[in-house]
Each structure stands twice: as C-alpha cells, then as structure tokens.
Short mmCIF file of C-alpha atoms and ligand atoms in Angstrom, two decimals:
data_model
loop_
_atom_site.label_atom_id
_atom_site.label_comp_id
_atom_site.label_asym_id
_atom_site.label_seq_id
_atom_site.Cartn_x
_atom_site.Cartn_y
_atom_site.Cartn_z
CA MET M 1 52.75 78.85 27.35
CA GLN M 2 50.97 78.99 24.07
CA THR M 3 47.21 79.27 24.30
CA GLU M 4 44.93 77.02 22.27
CA MET M 5 43.83 80.03 20.21
CA THR M 6 47.33 81.00 19.02
CA LYS M 7 47.80 80.48 15.29
CA GLU M 8 50.84 78.32 14.67
CA ILE M 9 53.37 79.65 12.18
CA TYR M 10 55.64 76.89 10.97
CA LEU M 11 59.00 78.14 9.73
CA ASP M 12 61.07 75.00 10.29
CA ASN M 13 60.58 73.30 6.94
CA SER M 14 64.19 72.14 6.68
CA ALA M 15 63.63 70.02 9.78
CA THR M 16 60.49 68.52 8.32
CA THR M 17 57.47 69.61 6.31
CA PRO M 18 53.72 69.26 6.76
CA LEU M 19 52.01 66.73 4.48
CA SER M 20 50.82 67.96 1.11
CA ALA M 21 47.30 67.12 -0.05
CA ALA M 22 48.85 64.98 -2.79
CA ALA M 23 50.77 62.93 -0.22
CA GLU M 24 47.74 62.58 2.05
CA ASN M 25 45.52 61.36 -0.79
CA ALA M 26 48.16 58.89 -1.94
CA MET M 27 48.48 57.53 1.61
CA ARG M 28 44.76 57.04 1.88
CA GLU M 29 44.68 55.15 -1.41
CA ALA M 30 47.76 53.07 -0.56
CA MET M 31 46.16 51.97 2.71
CA THR M 32 43.93 49.69 0.68
CA CYS M 33 47.01 48.02 -0.83
CA TYR M 34 47.68 45.68 2.07
CA GLY M 35 49.54 42.95 0.19
CA ASN M 36 53.25 42.36 0.57
CA PRO M 37 54.86 43.48 -2.72
CA SER M 38 57.00 40.33 -2.67
CA SER M 39 53.91 38.08 -2.62
CA LEU M 40 52.91 36.47 -5.89
CA HIS M 41 49.14 36.64 -5.41
CA MET M 42 46.97 39.48 -6.69
CA ALA M 43 47.02 41.44 -3.41
CA GLY M 44 50.82 41.36 -3.44
CA GLN M 45 50.99 42.27 -7.09
CA ARG M 46 48.75 45.31 -6.55
CA SER M 47 51.26 46.58 -3.96
CA LYS M 48 54.13 45.70 -6.28
CA LYS M 49 52.53 47.77 -9.05
CA LEU M 50 52.15 50.75 -6.72
CA LEU M 51 55.76 50.34 -5.60
CA GLU M 52 57.11 50.30 -9.16
CA GLU M 53 54.92 53.21 -10.25
CA SER M 54 56.22 55.21 -7.28
CA ARG M 55 59.79 54.33 -8.19
CA GLU M 56 59.28 55.55 -11.73
CA LYS M 57 57.70 58.80 -10.55
CA ILE M 58 60.65 59.63 -8.31
CA LEU M 59 63.17 58.64 -10.98
CA ALA M 60 61.32 60.99 -13.34
CA CYS M 61 61.67 63.76 -10.74
CA LEU M 62 65.40 63.03 -10.74
CA GLY M 63 65.38 63.30 -14.52
CA VAL M 64 66.30 59.62 -14.89
CA ARG M 65 64.78 57.66 -17.73
CA GLN M 66 63.90 53.98 -17.35
CA ARG M 67 66.78 51.59 -16.73
CA GLN M 68 69.33 54.37 -16.37
CA GLY M 69 69.88 53.59 -12.74
CA GLU M 70 68.18 52.16 -9.71
CA LEU M 71 66.21 53.80 -6.96
CA ILE M 72 66.31 51.98 -3.65
CA PHE M 73 63.70 52.92 -1.07
CA THR M 74 64.96 53.39 2.49
CA SER M 75 63.46 54.61 5.75
CA CYS M 76 64.97 58.13 5.55
CA GLY M 77 67.75 60.25 4.09
CA THR M 78 70.15 59.14 6.81
CA GLU M 79 69.70 55.49 5.87
CA ALA M 80 70.18 56.32 2.18
CA THR M 81 73.49 58.02 2.99
CA SER M 82 74.70 55.20 5.24
CA THR M 83 73.76 52.70 2.53
CA ALA M 84 75.79 54.72 0.02
CA LEU M 85 78.89 55.39 2.09
CA LEU M 86 79.14 52.18 4.09
CA GLY M 87 77.83 50.07 1.19
CA CYS M 88 80.64 51.25 -1.11
CA ALA M 89 83.29 50.89 1.59
CA PHE M 90 82.16 47.34 2.37
CA ALA M 91 82.17 46.41 -1.33
CA LYS M 92 85.77 47.47 -1.65
CA GLU M 93 88.22 44.62 -1.41
CA ARG M 94 91.62 46.04 -2.17
CA ARG M 95 92.57 49.31 -0.58
CA GLU M 96 94.58 51.01 -3.28
CA ALA M 97 92.49 54.15 -3.21
CA SER M 98 91.53 55.04 0.31
CA VAL M 99 90.94 58.80 0.34
CA ILE M 100 87.41 60.08 0.86
CA LEU M 101 86.70 63.73 0.06
CA THR M 102 83.85 65.52 1.77
CA THR M 103 83.02 69.04 2.96
CA ASP M 104 83.46 70.59 6.39
CA SER M 105 79.73 71.34 6.68
CA GLU M 106 77.99 68.01 6.01
CA HIS M 107 74.94 66.77 7.85
CA PRO M 108 75.69 64.32 10.71
CA ALA M 109 74.33 61.51 8.48
CA THR M 110 77.46 61.89 6.36
CA MET M 111 79.86 63.06 9.07
CA ARG M 112 79.18 60.16 11.44
CA ALA M 113 79.33 57.55 8.64
CA LEU M 114 82.69 58.95 7.51
CA GLU M 115 84.02 59.03 11.08
CA HIS M 116 83.22 55.33 11.17
CA LEU M 117 85.12 54.75 7.93
CA GLU M 118 88.05 56.80 9.20
CA LYS M 119 88.34 54.35 12.08
CA LYS M 120 88.39 51.55 9.50
CA GLY M 121 91.45 53.06 7.82
CA PHE M 122 90.11 55.46 5.21
CA GLU M 123 91.61 58.93 5.03
CA VAL M 124 88.86 61.56 5.14
CA ILE M 125 89.72 65.02 3.78
CA LYS M 126 87.30 67.89 4.34
CA ILE M 127 86.99 70.63 1.72
CA ALA M 128 86.24 74.12 3.04
CA THR M 129 82.86 75.77 2.47
CA ARG M 130 83.62 79.23 3.89
CA GLY M 131 80.95 81.79 3.10
CA GLY M 132 78.81 78.95 1.77
CA VAL M 133 81.09 78.36 -1.22
CA LEU M 134 82.59 74.95 -1.92
CA ASP M 135 86.33 75.46 -2.42
CA ILE M 136 86.76 73.95 -5.89
CA ASP M 137 90.42 75.08 -5.93
CA GLY M 138 90.89 73.12 -2.69
CA VAL M 139 89.50 70.04 -4.49
CA LYS M 140 91.91 70.67 -7.40
CA ARG M 141 94.87 70.99 -5.01
CA ILE M 142 94.11 67.56 -3.54
CA LEU M 143 93.67 66.10 -7.03
CA ALA M 144 97.08 67.47 -8.00
CA ASP M 145 98.69 65.44 -5.21
CA SER M 146 99.45 62.07 -6.79
CA SER M 147 99.81 60.41 -3.37
CA LYS M 148 96.08 60.96 -2.73
CA LYS M 149 94.20 58.14 -4.43
CA ILE M 150 90.54 59.09 -4.31
CA PHE M 151 88.16 56.27 -3.45
CA MET M 152 85.02 58.33 -2.97
CA ALA M 153 83.68 61.87 -2.63
CA SER M 154 80.56 62.80 -0.69
CA PHE M 155 79.34 66.40 -1.00
CA MET M 156 75.98 67.79 0.00
CA LEU M 157 74.05 69.79 -2.60
CA VAL M 158 72.33 72.29 -0.30
CA ASN M 159 73.51 73.06 3.20
CA ASN M 160 70.65 72.49 5.63
CA GLU M 161 71.66 75.33 7.97
CA THR M 162 72.73 78.14 5.65
CA GLY M 163 70.90 77.31 2.41
CA ALA M 164 74.17 77.49 0.45
CA LEU M 165 73.95 75.66 -2.86
CA TYR M 166 77.32 74.02 -3.49
CA ARG M 167 78.79 73.58 -6.97
CA VAL M 168 78.84 69.82 -6.52
CA GLY M 169 78.67 69.04 -10.25
CA GLU M 170 81.82 71.03 -10.96
CA ALA M 171 83.70 69.33 -8.11
CA PHE M 172 82.54 65.82 -9.06
CA LYS M 173 83.49 66.39 -12.72
CA GLU M 174 87.02 67.41 -11.69
CA ILE M 175 87.28 64.32 -9.48
CA LYS M 176 86.03 61.97 -12.21
CA LYS M 177 88.41 63.54 -14.73
CA LYS M 178 91.42 62.74 -12.57
CA HIS M 179 90.12 59.54 -10.92
CA PRO M 180 87.54 57.93 -13.25
CA SER M 181 86.90 55.08 -10.84
CA ALA M 182 86.20 57.34 -7.86
CA ILE M 183 82.64 57.03 -6.54
CA THR M 184 80.62 60.23 -6.14
CA HIS M 185 77.79 60.55 -3.60
CA CYS M 186 75.58 63.59 -3.18
CA ASP M 187 73.40 64.22 -0.14
CA ALA M 188 70.59 66.00 -1.95
CA VAL M 189 68.12 65.83 0.93
CA GLN M 190 67.68 69.63 1.03
CA GLY M 191 68.03 70.08 -2.73
CA PHE M 192 65.58 67.50 -4.09
CA MET M 193 62.57 69.24 -5.64
CA ARG M 194 64.03 72.61 -4.60
CA VAL M 195 66.75 72.96 -7.23
CA GLY M 196 66.99 71.40 -10.66
CA PHE M 197 69.58 68.65 -11.07
CA THR M 198 69.97 65.15 -12.45
CA PRO M 199 72.55 62.47 -11.64
CA SER M 200 74.40 63.30 -14.85
CA SER M 201 74.21 67.09 -14.42
CA ILE M 202 76.07 66.74 -11.12
CA SER M 203 78.11 63.64 -12.12
CA ALA M 204 76.80 61.70 -9.12
CA ASP M 205 76.84 57.91 -8.88
CA LEU M 206 74.75 58.02 -5.73
CA ILE M 207 72.12 60.49 -4.53
CA SER M 208 70.34 60.50 -1.16
CA ILE M 209 66.86 62.01 -0.85
CA SER M 210 64.21 62.08 1.87
CA GLY M 211 60.41 62.17 1.81
CA HIS M 212 59.61 64.27 4.85
CA LYS M 213 61.55 67.28 3.52
CA ILE M 214 59.17 67.55 0.54
CA HIS M 215 55.76 67.20 2.20
CA ALA M 216 55.68 63.38 2.32
CA PRO M 217 55.46 61.57 5.69
CA LYS M 218 58.42 60.73 7.89
CA GLY M 219 59.80 57.20 7.50
CA VAL M 220 60.70 57.12 3.83
CA GLY M 221 63.77 58.07 1.80
CA ALA M 222 65.59 56.78 -1.25
CA LEU M 223 69.01 56.24 -2.74
CA TYR M 224 69.65 56.62 -6.45
CA ILE M 225 72.40 54.28 -7.70
CA SER M 226 73.95 54.67 -11.16
CA PRO M 227 73.91 51.69 -13.56
CA GLU M 228 77.74 51.79 -13.71
CA LEU M 229 78.05 51.33 -9.97
CA ILE M 230 75.64 48.40 -9.98
CA LYS M 231 77.33 46.78 -12.97
CA ALA M 232 80.78 47.10 -11.41
CA LYS M 233 79.39 45.75 -8.10
CA LYS M 234 80.91 48.72 -6.29
CA ILE M 235 78.16 48.82 -3.69
CA VAL M 236 76.78 46.13 -1.38
CA SER M 237 74.06 46.13 1.22
CA TYR M 238 74.88 46.03 4.89
CA LEU M 239 71.35 44.84 5.76
CA CYS M 240 70.84 41.09 5.84
CA GLY M 241 67.44 39.70 4.96
CA GLY M 242 65.04 38.79 2.19
CA GLY M 243 66.81 40.75 -0.56
CA GLN M 244 64.12 43.30 -1.38
CA GLU M 245 65.01 46.39 -3.40
CA LYS M 246 67.34 44.46 -5.72
CA GLY M 247 69.15 43.06 -2.72
CA MET M 248 70.20 46.55 -1.61
CA ARG M 249 67.70 47.05 1.18
CA SER M 250 66.14 43.99 2.73
CA GLY M 251 62.87 44.42 4.56
CA THR M 252 59.27 44.74 3.40
CA GLU M 253 58.76 48.07 1.68
CA ASN M 254 56.76 50.87 3.32
CA ILE M 255 54.18 51.06 0.54
CA ILE M 256 52.09 53.81 2.14
CA GLY M 257 55.10 56.06 2.73
CA ILE M 258 56.66 55.30 -0.65
CA SER M 259 53.49 56.03 -2.53
CA ALA M 260 53.08 59.34 -0.64
CA PHE M 261 56.74 60.22 -1.32
CA ALA M 262 56.19 59.72 -5.05
CA ALA M 263 52.93 61.67 -5.03
CA ALA M 264 54.48 64.59 -3.11
CA ALA M 265 57.49 64.71 -5.45
CA HIS M 266 55.32 64.47 -8.56
CA ASP M 267 53.05 67.24 -7.28
CA MET M 268 56.05 69.51 -6.66
CA ARG M 269 57.41 68.69 -10.10
CA VAL M 270 54.17 69.62 -11.82
CA ARG M 271 53.97 72.90 -9.89
CA SER M 272 57.71 73.63 -9.75
CA GLY M 273 57.48 77.04 -11.50
CA GLU M 274 54.72 78.26 -9.21
CA ILE M 275 56.50 76.96 -6.06
CA SER M 276 59.86 78.47 -6.88
CA GLU M 277 58.25 81.83 -7.72
CA LYS M 278 56.42 81.80 -4.39
CA LEU M 279 59.56 80.91 -2.43
CA SER M 280 61.71 83.52 -4.20
CA SER M 281 59.17 86.21 -3.45
CA LEU M 282 58.89 85.10 0.21
CA TYR M 283 62.69 85.06 0.51
CA ALA M 284 62.99 88.59 -0.91
CA TYR M 285 60.25 89.80 1.44
CA ALA M 286 61.89 88.14 4.48
CA ASP M 287 65.27 89.59 3.50
CA GLU M 288 63.77 93.09 3.29
CA ARG M 289 61.86 92.79 6.58
CA LEU M 290 64.69 91.15 8.53
CA SER M 291 67.30 93.63 7.36
CA VAL M 292 65.71 96.47 9.37
CA LEU M 293 66.00 94.43 12.59
CA ASP M 294 69.06 94.18 14.83
CA VAL M 295 70.12 90.86 13.27
CA ARG M 296 72.64 89.77 10.66
CA ILE M 297 71.46 87.63 7.77
CA ASN M 298 74.10 85.04 6.91
CA ILE M 299 73.71 85.12 3.16
CA PRO M 300 75.89 82.64 1.25
CA LEU M 301 78.39 84.38 -1.02
CA GLY M 302 77.74 81.98 -3.88
CA ASP M 303 74.54 80.29 -5.03
CA LYS M 304 71.75 79.71 -2.53
CA VAL M 305 68.26 78.30 -2.23
CA SER M 306 65.30 80.46 -1.32
CA HIS M 307 63.79 78.34 1.42
CA ILE M 308 66.53 78.62 4.08
CA ILE M 309 67.55 81.83 5.86
CA ASN M 310 70.11 81.85 8.67
CA ILE M 311 70.29 84.84 10.98
CA THR M 312 72.59 85.81 13.82
CA LEU M 313 70.96 87.55 16.79
CA PRO M 314 72.59 90.24 18.92
CA SER M 315 74.07 88.13 21.77
CA ILE M 316 70.91 86.13 22.48
CA LYS M 317 71.35 82.38 22.57
CA SER M 318 69.46 80.75 19.72
CA GLU M 319 67.67 78.41 22.11
CA THR M 320 66.44 81.32 24.23
CA MET M 321 64.99 83.03 21.15
CA LEU M 322 63.58 79.73 19.88
CA HIS M 323 61.60 79.31 23.11
CA PHE M 324 60.50 82.97 23.05
CA LEU M 325 59.17 82.52 19.51
CA SER M 326 57.70 79.11 20.26
CA GLY M 327 55.73 80.65 23.13
CA ARG M 328 54.14 82.87 20.48
CA GLY M 329 53.37 79.94 18.18
CA ILE M 330 56.25 80.65 15.79
CA TYR M 331 58.50 77.70 15.07
CA VAL M 332 62.07 78.09 13.84
CA SER M 333 65.22 76.11 14.49
CA SER M 334 68.40 76.68 16.48
CA GLY M 335 70.53 74.47 14.22
CA SER M 336 69.71 71.31 12.33
CA ALA M 337 66.92 69.28 13.95
CA CYS M 338 69.13 66.23 14.33
CA SER M 339 71.88 68.05 16.21
CA SER M 340 69.73 70.47 18.19
CA HIS M 341 69.54 68.07 21.13
CA SER M 342 73.32 67.62 21.24
CA ARG M 343 73.84 71.29 22.23
CA LYS M 344 77.09 71.42 20.31
CA THR M 345 78.04 74.51 18.35
CA SER M 346 77.01 73.97 14.74
CA SER M 347 80.01 72.82 12.72
CA ALA M 348 78.25 74.00 9.55
CA LEU M 349 78.03 77.57 10.85
CA LEU M 350 81.65 77.49 12.03
CA ALA M 351 82.62 76.26 8.56
CA PHE M 352 80.58 79.14 7.06
CA GLY M 353 82.84 81.53 8.97
CA LEU M 354 80.87 82.40 12.09
CA ASN M 355 82.72 82.34 15.40
CA GLU M 356 81.44 80.16 18.24
CA ARG M 357 79.50 82.95 19.93
CA GLU M 358 77.82 83.98 16.67
CA ALA M 359 77.01 80.37 15.79
CA ASP M 360 75.41 79.86 19.23
CA CYS M 361 73.28 82.96 18.66
CA SER M 362 71.97 81.98 15.22
CA ILE M 363 68.59 80.68 14.19
CA ARG M 364 67.36 79.12 10.97
CA VAL M 365 64.11 80.13 9.33
CA SER M 366 63.05 77.66 6.66
CA LEU M 367 60.12 78.25 4.38
CA SER M 368 57.68 76.23 2.36
CA GLU M 369 55.16 77.21 -0.27
CA TYR M 370 52.50 77.12 2.48
CA ASN M 371 54.02 80.15 4.22
CA THR M 372 52.76 83.67 3.60
CA LYS M 373 54.06 87.23 3.89
CA GLU M 374 51.90 87.51 7.02
CA ASP M 375 53.96 84.68 8.57
CA ILE M 376 57.11 86.69 7.87
CA ASP M 377 55.52 89.80 9.36
CA ALA M 378 54.59 87.86 12.50
CA LEU M 379 58.12 86.44 12.75
CA CYS M 380 59.74 89.86 12.37
CA GLU M 381 57.45 91.46 14.93
CA ALA M 382 58.11 88.63 17.42
CA LEU M 383 61.85 88.84 16.76
CA ARG M 384 61.78 92.60 17.37
CA GLN M 385 59.98 92.05 20.68
CA GLY M 386 62.28 89.15 21.55
CA ILE M 387 65.43 91.16 20.92
CA ASP M 388 64.06 94.03 22.98
CA THR M 389 62.91 91.85 25.89
CA LEU M 390 65.75 89.34 25.99
CA VAL M 391 68.50 91.92 25.59
CA ARG M 392 66.95 93.93 28.44
CA ILE M 393 66.72 90.84 30.70
CA ARG M 394 70.36 90.05 30.03
N1 LIG K 401 71.03 65.42 4.93
C1 LIG K 401 70.60 66.67 5.09
C2 LIG K 401 71.26 67.79 4.34
C3 LIG K 401 69.53 66.94 5.95
O1 LIG K 401 69.09 68.20 6.10
C4 LIG K 401 68.91 65.87 6.64
C5 LIG K 401 67.83 66.12 7.60
O2 LIG K 401 67.74 67.18 8.20
C6 LIG K 401 69.40 64.57 6.40
C7 LIG K 401 70.47 64.39 5.56
C8 LIG K 401 68.79 63.40 7.08
O3 LIG K 401 67.52 63.11 6.52
P1 LIG K 401 66.48 62.24 7.34
O4 LIG K 401 65.92 63.11 8.42
O5 LIG K 401 65.46 61.84 6.35
O6 LIG K 401 67.22 61.09 7.89
#
C-alpha cells in the first residue's frame, strides 16, 4: 500500500492528463456563464459567445482559418470518432463504394465502430503498421485493385501505445488521388498539440480530438469536419434532439469543459516550442536511463512522438509490474486505458511485431511537460527493483 507521504509520479499521460492552470482558470471563469448557449437572452448569449470563441481557438490550433470547416464539440474523442465513422456511413445512400481502409493498430473507438459497419455490409481492410510504420505500399496495392471502391479511410495519427507517428497525410493523398470522393478520417487524439498538422497537410476531411489528453478536463472532445463534406451532405448526425452544433451533435453544450479545452489547447500552442523541447529532452534522458536496464524499448522504426515510450519487461506480466510501481506511487499503463480492463493482449503491440508473451509483458510510460528527470530516475530505480524482486519471486 502506498503511504500518504509517498510522492506520486504520474507517467500515464496518454491515458489522461492533469489539468493545466490555463484550463483550470478557464473553468472557473466559465462557471459564471450559466446560460444555455441556445437561449436568446443575455445570459444565453454570454455562453454562446464563450462557445464560439472556444471554437475559434481550437480551429486556430488546427491551423484552420474562419469558415474553412466546422468544429463540432462532443463529449470525448470516442464520440467524435463514432460521429465521423457512423455519421458518414448513415449518410450514404447508394452502396457503390463500400470499402473502408484502416490500420491494424487503431484505438477501440475506431475498431469497434468499424466492426459495427462491417456487420452492416461494409468491407473493412486493415493496413499493416509493423514496426510502427504505416505500410503505404500496402495502401497503394489496394488502390491498384479496381474492384476495391474506397468509401472511407480512417487512420490514426499517433499510436497511443507505441508513440509511432504514422504518415497519414501521404496515405490520404494517395487515396484521394485515386478515389477523389473517398472520405478521410484521422483519429488525432494522441497527436493534437503534440505534432504539427492541419486538415490540409494530412488531407483529412474529418479529425477527432479530445480534451483530457491535453490537460483539459474529461468530458469534452471535438470533431473537425471539412467544408466539402458538409456541402456534399456526406455526414449526418446519429443523435436526435434539438439540433445544436449545426445539427451534428444535439444536446446542450458543455460550456465549462469546452472553454477549458480551448484554453488548454491555446496555452499549449503559445508554448509549443518550449513544451516540445522539454519532452524531447525527457525522452532522450528516459531512453538513456532505460537502456541500461534489463528491458527492451520498443522504438518505432519510422517517425515517433516524444511523449510515449513502450517497453518490454523480462517475462514479468505488465499488470504485475504496474501494481509494483503503483505501490511506490509511480503510475504507468499496461496497455491503453480503455482496454486495460478487458485483459486482452494488445492488438496494437501485436501489430507492431511483438509476440503475445512480449505484448503481455509490456508497459507504456507516457510523459507530459510536468514530468522531470527526477521522475524518470525514480521510475528506473523502481523498475530495477521490480525486475530484481519479481523475477526472483517467479
Ligand atoms: N483515440 C486514441 C488514439 C486514444 O488514445 C484515445 C484515448 O485513449 C481515444 C481515441 C479515445 O479518446 P477519449 O478517451 O476522449 O474517448
């Protein structure tokens, strides 16, 4: 058991992040905006103003200038992705193109939605991401097959378990070249405010993002929708109600969460140079310290982000190590937070190339700018002790 005096070291920032001061301040201010943004009186209009200002701030963080697309607020990244994938499938009347391309290492938010669409008659084809590299040649091979009419492609930008940064823009451009009417969706939940991209730089019609991964509170996410998609009515809402968010997401908006999301994103944008320098230096330090331990660092062969490190332990189940570390106040993850309770071997790690035993013995360390080199030192020392103790027990 952890004593009250133990300092907590939080290294599970891909699961969720602590609130930033910017987000906290924005929440406090937004609490005074009690009006419903759909109400016409002054109290409602104050909330409406805050809502629209927040929308503009996040669009600016996505590099989108006014009127070059819509941003629909949702309750989380999962809802944004379901809105994108199911919303486009529901809008489709004739089924000429029915192939959906995705990767073999997507988050369950995408995987489960696509399993649903598969049952509805869509053909889902998974592109390999071995070694953390999106197989662009695999995409090209499918595009060369004239029998495969592409309806949609949904690729994640950053893998939440390995930190691999996929060349989504290159893949989407190839797809659009061959199938101009294909819809492209990017799950950028782990990439937003961590890597630079815009909807046009990655050729995405739809982009899912989430507040709690960037130091905003849980309970808020957003979906970017391109003007072309809206104009062509290629997406519909599956939520019935009052028609908020341009009819795409009925339900009264979470003004406090939305305003904090915008403030957190804006704060990270303003300090992006400083944050990325800090994370790169922490990553390099962690890499150096971890490499002298009896662990293997699963470094993506291609591009990667510097806030996610996946390591395989020497025949110690990830959960066992997680509890050992947790008892010492050090918090890491044994797979993505959403799937950790399902106790299934991580499909993302299998796709990366790990075998089942290795995948079951792997932990994820995910950093934020609030971590320090001392946190890494404490992690490495606890890991060293854990490996020694747990291997001996076994
Ligand atoms: N996509 C990725 C890559 C994620 O890492 C997560 C959360 O871990 C999600 C989607 C889901 O986001 P949310 O927790 O906001 O629903």
